[in-house]
Amino acid sequence: MASDVSAFVIREAAPSDEAELLRMMRALAEQESGKIKFDELAARTAFRKFSSLPAFGRVWLLCEANKPVGYIVLTLGFSFEFHGHGRFH
């Protein structure tokens, strides 16, 4: 099946995208059973902390027909897997 790349839009994530972003993070973590334990409360807290300080980086959503189908995260010293800033060793 061919895909029309022009149908995709990349936009910066907003606080209102939290539920959709967490759904996609869970799906990614659960791709390989037992590899990454997804903790929704910790991920939600991390996303809110990350969103509150732009110096941590940015999150963008890849949307098709206004529906998020993927995401991109650029972080600077922040880890969603380890739930925060500077807590990964």
mmCIF file of C-alpha atoms in Angstrom:
data_model
loop_
_atom_site.group_PDB
_atom_site.id
_atom_site.type_symbol
_atom_site.label_atom_id
_atom_site.label_comp_id
_atom_site.label_asym_id
_atom_site.label_seq_id
_atom_site.Cartn_x
_atom_site.Cartn_y
_atom_site.Cartn_z
ATOM 1 C CA MET A 1 0.000 0.000 0.000
ATOM 2 C CA ALA A 2 1.397 3.405 -0.957
ATOM 3 C CA SER A 3 1.160 6.328 1.413
ATOM 4 C CA ASP A 4 0.731 9.977 0.510
ATOM 5 C CA VAL A 5 3.288 11.768 2.696
ATOM 6 C CA SER A 6 1.496 15.072 2.130
ATOM 7 C CA ALA A 7 -1.389 13.696 4.224
ATOM 8 C CA PHE A 8 0.826 13.815 7.322
ATOM 9 C CA VAL A 9 1.251 16.878 9.533
ATOM 10 C CA ILE A 10 3.876 17.333 12.239
ATOM 11 C CA ARG A 11 2.886 19.708 15.033
ATOM 12 C CA GLU A 12 4.179 20.507 18.483
ATOM 13 C CA ALA A 13 2.362 18.603 21.216
ATOM 14 C CA ALA A 14 0.138 20.566 23.579
ATOM 15 C CA PRO A 15 -0.972 19.699 27.125
ATOM 16 C CA SER A 16 -4.300 18.594 25.625
ATOM 17 C CA ASP A 17 -2.419 15.836 23.732
ATOM 18 C CA GLU A 18 -1.373 14.125 26.963
ATOM 19 C CA ALA A 19 -3.786 11.161 26.773
ATOM 20 C CA GLU A 20 -2.941 10.398 23.133
ATOM 21 C CA LEU A 21 0.791 10.697 23.776
ATOM 22 C CA LEU A 22 0.596 8.396 26.806
ATOM 23 C CA ARG A 23 -1.356 5.856 24.733
ATOM 24 C CA MET A 24 1.429 5.798 22.146
ATOM 25 C CA MET A 25 4.155 5.635 24.825
ATOM 26 C CA ARG A 26 2.404 2.620 26.367
ATOM 27 C CA ALA A 27 2.161 0.905 22.970
ATOM 28 C CA LEU A 28 5.882 1.471 22.388
ATOM 29 C CA ALA A 29 6.854 0.177 25.838
ATOM 30 C CA GLU A 30 4.678 -2.921 25.441
ATOM 31 C CA GLN A 31 6.061 -3.875 22.019
ATOM 32 C CA GLU A 32 8.542 -6.218 23.676
ATOM 33 C CA SER A 33 6.895 -7.791 26.679
ATOM 34 C CA GLY A 34 8.851 -7.344 29.901
ATOM 35 C CA LYS A 35 11.522 -5.047 28.439
ATOM 36 C CA ILE A 36 10.178 -1.698 29.633
ATOM 37 C CA LYS A 37 7.605 -1.469 32.411
ATOM 38 C CA PHE A 38 5.146 1.318 31.587
ATOM 39 C CA ASP A 39 4.043 3.300 34.628
ATOM 40 C CA GLU A 40 1.269 5.639 33.447
ATOM 41 C CA LEU A 41 1.285 7.854 36.540
ATOM 42 C CA ALA A 42 5.062 8.318 36.320
ATOM 43 C CA ALA A 43 4.873 8.969 32.552
ATOM 44 C CA ARG A 44 2.050 11.493 33.049
ATOM 45 C CA THR A 45 4.030 13.292 35.762
ATOM 46 C CA ALA A 46 7.156 13.282 33.580
ATOM 47 C CA PHE A 47 5.244 14.670 30.574
ATOM 48 C CA ARG A 48 3.800 17.484 32.670
ATOM 49 C CA LYS A 49 7.202 18.330 34.139
ATOM 50 C CA PHE A 50 8.787 18.151 30.673
ATOM 51 C CA SER A 51 6.086 20.372 29.170
ATOM 52 C CA SER A 52 6.459 22.964 31.901
ATOM 53 C CA LEU A 53 10.072 23.791 31.055
ATOM 54 C CA PRO A 54 10.953 24.214 27.365
ATOM 55 C CA ALA A 55 14.679 23.897 28.197
ATOM 56 C CA PHE A 56 14.084 20.130 28.604
ATOM 57 C CA GLY A 57 13.251 19.795 24.890
ATOM 58 C CA ARG A 58 10.164 19.395 22.728
ATOM 59 C CA VAL A 59 7.551 16.818 21.714
ATOM 60 C CA TRP A 60 5.956 16.741 18.267
ATOM 61 C CA LEU A 61 3.050 14.638 17.045
ATOM 62 C CA LEU A 62 2.834 13.093 13.605
ATOM 63 C CA CYS A 63 -0.827 13.318 12.589
ATOM 64 C CA GLU A 64 -2.800 11.829 9.750
ATOM 65 C CA ALA A 65 -6.217 13.410 9.203
ATOM 66 C CA ASN A 66 -5.855 15.203 12.584
ATOM 67 C CA LYS A 67 -5.328 11.857 14.385
ATOM 68 C CA PRO A 68 -1.955 11.368 16.120
ATOM 69 C CA VAL A 69 -0.204 8.301 14.685
ATOM 70 C CA GLY A 70 3.312 8.847 16.043
ATOM 71 C CA TYR A 71 5.498 11.147 18.069
ATOM 72 C CA ILE A 72 9.001 12.579 18.166
ATOM 73 C CA VAL A 73 10.723 13.599 21.389
ATOM 74 C CA LEU A 74 13.888 15.699 21.526
ATOM 75 C CA THR A 75 15.221 15.848 25.059
ATOM 76 C CA LEU A 76 18.109 17.660 26.673
ATOM 77 C CA GLY A 77 19.049 15.794 29.850
ATOM 78 C CA PHE A 78 15.519 14.432 30.350
ATOM 79 C CA SER A 79 14.351 10.811 30.167
ATOM 80 C CA PHE A 80 10.764 9.600 29.933
ATOM 81 C CA GLU A 81 11.912 6.028 30.655
ATOM 82 C CA PHE A 82 13.525 7.172 33.917
ATOM 83 C CA HIS A 83 10.790 9.754 34.613
ATOM 84 C CA GLY A 84 12.633 12.983 34.764
ATOM 85 C CA HIS A 85 15.695 15.148 34.551
ATOM 86 C CA GLY A 86 19.150 13.818 35.386
ATOM 87 C CA ARG A 87 17.891 10.608 37.010
ATOM 88 C CA PHE A 88 19.402 8.126 34.580
ATOM 89 C CA HIS A 89 22.683 6.421 35.416
#
